[in-house]
Amino acid sequence: MSGSACGGAAPASCPSQDKLTANLSGIKNKIVVLSGKGGVGKSTVATNLAVGLSLAGFNVGLLDVDVHGPSVPHLLKLAGVVPGFENGVLQPVPWSDKLGVMSVGFLVENRADPVIWRGPRKTGVIEQLMREVNWGERDFLVVDCPPGTGDEPLSVLQRLQPEAKVVVVTTPQQVAIADVRRSISFCRAVGAPIVGLVENMSGYACPHCGKVEELFSADGGVDLCAEMGVPFLGRIPIDPLLVRDGDQGNPFVAQGRANPTAEALQAIVGKISADAKI
Ligand code: ADP
C-alpha cells in the first residue's frame, strides 16, 4: 500500500488529494467520530450512529480507520469477511442494502494481530481507504477515527476538509474532559466544524428497572460544551446490554429496545440527521 503522493498536509494541487476528493464527491455528509483517548466508546457510538442512520432510511457508509484497534468488523459481525474487488476497486462490505462498511480490520489477516505499521504507512492506508474504496453515492459517511490528536486523526481531518464535521465522544470524568478540551482545540486548529459532543458512560442504566443512576460527577460534558461553545448531543449511560450487543456483533440500535440508552442513541441519530444536508 502506498501513502499519499505529497505526504503531510494536503496542498491545493496534490493529485492524490484531488483523487480522494473526487472519490468522496458523491457523499453528502461526512461525520468524523473522534475522541481524546481510546476506550471511551468511540467505535460503539460510530457504529450505532451509522446503523441508526441507515435504519432511518439513509444510505450510509461506515469507514473504520482506527488503526490501533479496528473493532467495527466485530461490532457488526463482519470479522473475517474479505471485501470484494470489482474492476480493481475495493468494495464496501454490505451490512445491509443501506449500510456499506470498510475497516482497516478487513486488511489485517488475523484479528489478534496488532497493526504494526509505522506512522507514514498508517496514514497511507487511512488515505487509501478514503481514496480508493468505491464509496459511490451516499447520504452519510461515518468515520471511526483513531483516538487522540496525533498524525492519524490529523490526516483524516485534513484530507476530508472543508466538508467533514466532527462528533466528539467523551466520558464524564475530569481527565477525559481535559482530553476532550484538547480534541475541540485540535478540530478548531484544523478548521473542522464540530457537530457536537456525546458524553458516553454517563450514569448507569439498571438492566432491571431501567432507571439511570449517576455514578460520577454529572454535567462535565454539558459544562464543557457551554464553556467552549460546542453543542451537546446527549449522554449515553453505562449499559450492560450495550456491551453484550457489541460483543455479539448486534448493534444496539437495531434491537428495537425501549430504554434510556436506546432513547439517547436515537436522539443523537435524530440530531445528526437534522443537522445534515440531504
Ligand atoms: P473506543 O472506540 O473509544 O476505544 P469502544 O467503543 O471500543 O471504545 O468501547 C470500549 C468498551 O466499552 C467496549 O467493550 C464497549 O462495549 C464498552 N462500552 C462503550 N460504551 C458503553 C456504554 N455506554 N455502556 C457500557 N459499555 C460501553
Short mmCIF file of C-alpha atoms and ligand atoms in Angstrom, two decimals:
data_model
loop_
_atom_site.label_atom_id
_atom_site.label_comp_id
_atom_site.label_asym_id
_atom_site.label_seq_id
_atom_site.Cartn_x
_atom_site.Cartn_y
_atom_site.Cartn_z
CA MET A 1 0.00 0.00 0.00
CA SER A 2 1.31 3.37 -0.89
CA GLY A 3 0.88 6.61 1.05
CA SER A 4 -0.18 9.94 -0.26
CA ALA A 5 1.91 11.19 -3.16
CA CYS A 6 2.51 14.50 -1.44
CA GLY A 7 2.72 13.46 2.22
CA GLY A 8 1.83 15.71 5.15
CA ALA A 9 -0.90 18.31 4.82
CA ALA A 10 -2.75 18.25 1.54
CA PRO A 11 -1.59 21.05 -0.73
CA ALA A 12 -4.22 22.53 -3.01
CA SER A 13 -2.79 20.96 -6.17
CA CYS A 14 -1.98 17.45 -4.84
CA PRO A 15 -3.15 14.75 -7.36
CA SER A 16 -3.65 12.24 -4.54
CA GLN A 17 -5.86 14.72 -2.67
CA ASP A 18 -7.78 15.53 -5.86
CA LYS A 19 -8.47 11.82 -6.38
CA LEU A 20 -9.61 11.44 -2.75
CA THR A 21 -11.90 14.46 -3.03
CA ALA A 22 -13.35 13.16 -6.31
CA ASN A 23 -13.85 9.67 -4.84
CA LEU A 24 -15.88 11.10 -1.94
CA SER A 25 -17.76 13.67 -4.01
CA GLY A 26 -20.94 11.55 -4.06
CA ILE A 27 -21.21 11.70 -0.25
CA LYS A 28 -23.47 14.41 1.08
CA ASN A 29 -22.38 14.40 4.73
CA LYS A 30 -19.10 13.29 6.26
CA ILE A 31 -19.13 12.76 10.00
CA VAL A 32 -15.85 12.01 11.78
CA VAL A 33 -16.24 10.41 15.23
CA LEU A 34 -13.28 11.42 17.38
CA SER A 35 -12.21 11.00 20.99
CA GLY A 36 -9.39 12.36 23.11
CA LYS A 37 -8.32 8.82 24.01
CA GLY A 38 -9.19 5.17 23.50
CA GLY A 39 -11.78 3.18 25.41
CA VAL A 40 -14.42 5.90 25.78
CA GLY A 41 -16.86 4.18 23.40
CA LYS A 42 -15.98 5.97 20.17
CA SER A 43 -16.40 2.85 17.98
CA THR A 44 -19.62 1.93 19.77
CA VAL A 45 -21.04 5.40 19.10
CA ALA A 46 -19.78 5.49 15.49
CA THR A 47 -21.25 2.05 14.73
CA ASN A 48 -24.62 2.73 16.35
CA LEU A 49 -24.77 6.14 14.67
CA ALA A 50 -24.14 4.58 11.24
CA VAL A 51 -26.62 1.76 11.83
CA GLY A 52 -29.20 4.17 13.29
CA LEU A 53 -28.93 6.49 10.26
CA SER A 54 -29.27 3.51 7.89
CA LEU A 55 -32.36 2.27 9.76
CA ALA A 56 -33.82 5.77 9.45
CA GLY A 57 -33.66 5.24 5.67
CA PHE A 58 -30.40 6.98 4.79
CA ASN A 59 -27.78 5.44 2.55
CA VAL A 60 -24.70 5.22 4.79
CA GLY A 61 -21.03 4.26 4.61
CA LEU A 62 -19.06 3.39 7.74
CA LEU A 63 -15.28 3.72 7.50
CA ASP A 64 -13.24 2.36 10.39
CA VAL A 65 -9.73 3.75 10.24
CA ASP A 66 -8.93 3.20 13.92
CA VAL A 67 -5.60 1.57 13.14
CA HIS A 68 -4.91 0.97 16.84
CA GLY A 69 -7.99 -1.18 17.38
CA PRO A 70 -10.30 -1.58 14.39
CA SER A 71 -13.35 -3.00 16.15
CA VAL A 72 -16.16 -2.23 13.68
CA PRO A 73 -15.99 -5.64 11.91
CA HIS A 74 -16.55 -7.35 15.27
CA LEU A 75 -19.29 -4.92 16.34
CA LEU A 76 -21.22 -5.72 13.13
CA LYS A 77 -20.48 -9.46 13.00
CA LEU A 78 -18.34 -8.96 9.89
CA ALA A 79 -14.99 -10.10 11.32
CA GLY A 80 -13.08 -12.26 8.87
CA VAL A 81 -15.05 -11.02 5.85
CA VAL A 82 -12.85 -10.31 2.85
CA PRO A 83 -14.04 -7.21 0.94
CA GLY A 84 -14.66 -7.70 -2.76
CA PHE A 85 -12.72 -6.15 -5.63
CA GLU A 86 -14.54 -5.01 -8.74
CA ASN A 87 -12.54 -3.66 -11.66
CA GLY A 88 -9.58 -3.36 -9.30
CA VAL A 89 -11.54 -1.24 -6.80
CA LEU A 90 -12.18 -2.27 -3.21
CA GLN A 91 -15.91 -2.55 -2.42
CA PRO A 92 -17.51 -1.69 0.94
CA VAL A 93 -18.82 -4.79 2.73
CA PRO A 94 -22.64 -4.67 2.88
CA TRP A 95 -24.14 -4.89 6.40
CA SER A 96 -27.49 -4.15 4.78
CA ASP A 97 -28.61 -2.61 1.50
CA LYS A 98 -28.39 0.80 3.26
CA LEU A 99 -25.05 0.37 5.05
CA GLY A 100 -21.66 -0.44 3.50
CA VAL A 101 -18.61 -0.93 5.72
CA MET A 102 -14.85 -0.67 5.23
CA SER A 103 -12.32 -1.22 8.00
CA VAL A 104 -8.59 -1.45 8.49
CA GLY A 105 -9.59 -4.65 10.31
CA PHE A 106 -10.54 -6.26 6.97
CA LEU A 107 -6.97 -5.76 5.79
CA VAL A 108 -5.33 -7.45 8.78
CA GLU A 109 -5.32 -11.21 8.30
CA ASN A 110 -5.55 -12.34 11.91
CA ARG A 111 -7.88 -10.44 14.26
CA ALA A 112 -5.46 -10.93 17.15
CA ASP A 113 -2.55 -9.43 15.24
CA PRO A 114 -1.60 -5.90 16.25
CA VAL A 115 -1.31 -3.43 13.40
CA ILE A 116 2.45 -2.87 13.36
CA TRP A 117 2.86 -0.15 10.79
CA ARG A 118 5.00 2.93 11.08
CA GLY A 119 3.26 6.32 11.10
CA PRO A 120 3.51 7.12 7.36
CA ARG A 121 2.21 3.65 6.45
CA LYS A 122 -0.75 4.08 8.82
CA THR A 123 -1.70 7.43 7.36
CA GLY A 124 -1.11 6.00 3.86
CA VAL A 125 -3.57 3.15 4.49
CA ILE A 126 -6.12 5.53 6.03
CA GLU A 127 -5.92 7.80 3.00
CA GLN A 128 -6.17 4.85 0.65
CA LEU A 129 -9.42 3.72 2.27
CA MET A 130 -10.86 7.18 1.62
CA ARG A 131 -9.38 7.48 -1.88
CA GLU A 132 -9.65 4.01 -3.38
CA VAL A 133 -12.79 2.39 -1.99
CA ASN A 134 -15.91 2.52 -4.13
CA TRP A 135 -17.99 4.72 -1.80
CA GLY A 136 -20.35 5.86 -4.56
CA GLU A 137 -23.39 8.00 -3.75
CA ARG A 138 -24.31 8.15 -0.06
CA ASP A 139 -26.18 10.41 2.32
CA PHE A 140 -23.58 9.90 5.07
CA LEU A 141 -20.06 8.61 5.56
CA VAL A 142 -19.38 7.98 9.26
CA VAL A 143 -15.66 7.71 10.01
CA ASP A 144 -14.43 5.93 13.15
CA CYS A 145 -11.21 7.89 13.59
CA PRO A 146 -8.12 6.86 15.61
CA PRO A 147 -8.24 8.49 19.07
CA GLY A 148 -6.17 11.45 20.18
CA THR A 149 -4.73 14.42 18.38
CA GLY A 150 -1.80 12.80 16.57
CA ASP A 151 -0.81 12.18 12.96
CA GLU A 152 -3.65 9.79 12.05
CA PRO A 153 -6.66 11.87 13.16
CA LEU A 154 -4.88 14.92 11.74
CA SER A 155 -4.60 13.20 8.38
CA VAL A 156 -8.30 12.17 8.43
CA LEU A 157 -9.49 15.70 9.22
CA GLN A 158 -7.13 17.44 6.80
CA ARG A 159 -7.99 15.12 3.90
CA LEU A 160 -11.73 15.45 4.47
CA GLN A 161 -11.79 19.24 4.80
CA PRO A 162 -13.54 21.51 4.09
CA GLU A 163 -16.63 19.33 4.42
CA ALA A 164 -16.28 16.90 7.31
CA LYS A 165 -17.93 17.61 10.64
CA VAL A 166 -16.82 16.09 13.91
CA VAL A 167 -18.68 14.30 16.70
CA VAL A 168 -16.51 14.20 19.83
CA VAL A 169 -17.07 11.32 22.27
CA THR A 170 -16.04 11.60 25.89
CA THR A 171 -16.78 10.20 29.34
CA PRO A 172 -17.78 12.34 32.33
CA GLN A 173 -14.56 12.13 34.39
CA GLN A 174 -12.37 15.21 34.68
CA VAL A 175 -9.37 13.52 33.00
CA ALA A 176 -11.50 12.73 29.95
CA ILE A 177 -12.81 16.28 29.98
CA ALA A 178 -9.23 17.56 29.80
CA ASP A 179 -8.64 15.28 26.79
CA VAL A 180 -11.76 16.43 25.04
CA ARG A 181 -10.81 20.07 25.54
CA ARG A 182 -7.68 19.21 23.54
CA SER A 183 -9.80 17.47 20.88
CA ILE A 184 -12.00 20.55 20.48
CA SER A 185 -8.96 22.83 20.15
CA PHE A 186 -7.46 20.34 17.67
CA CYS A 187 -10.60 20.44 15.47
CA ARG A 188 -10.57 24.22 15.58
CA ALA A 189 -6.89 24.37 14.63
CA VAL A 190 -7.60 22.13 11.61
CA GLY A 191 -10.76 24.10 10.76
CA ALA A 192 -13.11 21.14 11.22
CA PRO A 193 -16.58 22.17 12.45
CA ILE A 194 -17.91 20.24 15.46
CA VAL A 195 -21.48 18.91 15.27
CA GLY A 196 -21.40 18.27 18.98
CA LEU A 197 -20.24 16.28 21.96
CA VAL A 198 -21.53 12.91 23.19
CA GLU A 199 -20.98 12.07 26.84
CA ASN A 200 -20.77 8.28 26.95
CA MET A 201 -20.82 6.01 30.03
CA SER A 202 -22.66 8.78 31.85
CA GLY A 203 -24.59 7.25 34.77
CA TYR A 204 -25.60 3.58 35.00
CA ALA A 205 -28.71 2.15 33.34
CA CYS A 206 -30.08 -0.56 35.64
CA PRO A 207 -30.98 -3.59 33.46
CA HIS A 208 -33.82 -4.47 35.88
CA CYS A 209 -35.71 -1.21 36.43
CA GLY A 210 -34.27 0.85 33.53
CA LYS A 211 -33.56 3.79 35.84
CA VAL A 212 -30.31 5.70 35.24
CA GLU A 213 -28.21 6.37 38.35
CA GLU A 214 -25.42 8.94 38.43
CA LEU A 215 -22.09 7.31 39.32
CA PHE A 216 -19.54 10.04 38.85
CA SER A 217 -19.77 13.77 38.52
CA ALA A 218 -22.65 14.71 36.25
CA ASP A 219 -22.76 17.52 33.70
CA GLY A 220 -19.00 17.65 32.99
CA GLY A 221 -19.79 17.41 29.26
CA VAL A 222 -22.63 19.95 29.40
CA ASP A 223 -20.44 22.43 31.26
CA LEU A 224 -17.58 21.94 28.83
CA CYS A 225 -19.90 22.46 25.86
CA ALA A 226 -21.21 25.69 27.36
CA GLU A 227 -17.67 26.86 28.08
CA MET A 228 -16.33 26.04 24.62
CA GLY A 229 -19.41 26.89 22.55
CA VAL A 230 -20.00 23.34 21.29
CA PRO A 231 -23.48 21.74 21.00
CA PHE A 232 -24.22 18.94 23.48
CA LEU A 233 -25.65 15.93 21.63
CA GLY A 234 -26.59 13.84 24.65
CA ARG A 235 -25.43 11.40 27.29
CA ILE A 236 -25.42 7.62 26.96
CA PRO A 237 -25.49 5.65 30.22
CA ILE A 238 -23.29 2.69 31.08
CA ASP A 239 -25.47 -0.16 29.91
CA PRO A 240 -24.50 -3.86 30.19
CA LEU A 241 -26.77 -4.56 27.20
CA LEU A 242 -24.66 -2.25 25.03
CA VAL A 243 -21.58 -4.32 25.91
CA ARG A 244 -23.36 -7.63 25.31
CA ASP A 245 -24.74 -6.50 21.97
CA GLY A 246 -21.32 -5.21 20.91
CA ASP A 247 -19.63 -8.45 21.95
CA GLN A 248 -22.18 -10.44 19.96
CA GLY A 249 -21.93 -8.23 16.88
CA ASN A 250 -25.52 -6.99 17.18
CA PRO A 251 -25.68 -3.19 17.07
CA PHE A 252 -27.77 -1.95 19.99
CA VAL A 253 -29.90 0.48 17.93
CA ALA A 254 -31.08 -2.38 15.71
CA GLN A 255 -32.55 -4.39 18.61
CA GLY A 256 -35.72 -2.32 18.99
CA ARG A 257 -35.27 -1.75 22.73
CA ALA A 258 -37.10 0.96 24.62
CA ASN A 259 -34.79 2.13 27.42
CA PRO A 260 -32.79 5.27 28.24
CA THR A 261 -29.77 4.03 26.23
CA ALA A 262 -31.89 3.45 23.11
CA GLU A 263 -33.57 6.83 23.57
CA ALA A 264 -30.19 8.56 23.96
CA LEU A 265 -28.75 6.91 20.84
CA GLN A 266 -31.89 7.65 18.79
CA ALA A 267 -31.84 11.28 19.92
CA ILE A 268 -28.20 11.58 18.75
CA VAL A 269 -29.10 9.99 15.38
CA GLY A 270 -32.00 12.47 15.12
CA LYS A 271 -29.79 15.48 15.89
CA ILE A 272 -27.13 14.43 13.37
CA SER A 273 -29.69 13.86 10.62
CA ALA A 274 -31.47 17.15 11.41
CA ASP A 275 -28.12 18.98 11.05
CA ALA A 276 -27.29 17.25 7.74
CA LYS A 277 -27.73 18.37 4.15
CA ILE A 278 -29.85 15.83 2.29
P1 ADP B 1 -13.19 3.17 21.79
O1 ADP B 1 -13.58 3.05 20.35
O2 ADP B 1 -13.31 4.56 22.30
O3 ADP B 1 -11.86 2.55 22.10
P2 ADP B 1 -15.22 1.13 22.25
O4 ADP B 1 -16.41 1.63 21.52
O5 ADP B 1 -14.41 0.05 21.62
O6 ADP B 1 -14.27 2.34 22.65
O7 ADP B 1 -15.73 0.69 23.69
C1 ADP B 1 -14.85 0.16 24.66
C2 ADP B 1 -15.63 -0.81 25.53
O8 ADP B 1 -16.59 -0.09 26.28
C3 ADP B 1 -16.40 -1.87 24.74
O9 ADP B 1 -16.35 -3.07 25.45
C4 ADP B 1 -17.83 -1.33 24.71
O10 ADP B 1 -18.80 -2.36 24.64
C5 ADP B 1 -17.89 -0.63 26.05
N1 ADP B 1 -18.86 0.47 26.06
C6 ADP B 1 -18.92 1.52 25.21
N2 ADP B 1 -19.94 2.34 25.55
C7 ADP B 1 -20.55 1.78 26.63
C8 ADP B 1 -21.68 2.13 27.45
N3 ADP B 1 -22.39 3.23 27.25
N4 ADP B 1 -22.01 1.27 28.45
C9 ADP B 1 -21.30 0.16 28.69
N5 ADP B 1 -20.22 -0.20 27.99
C10 ADP B 1 -19.85 0.59 26.95
#
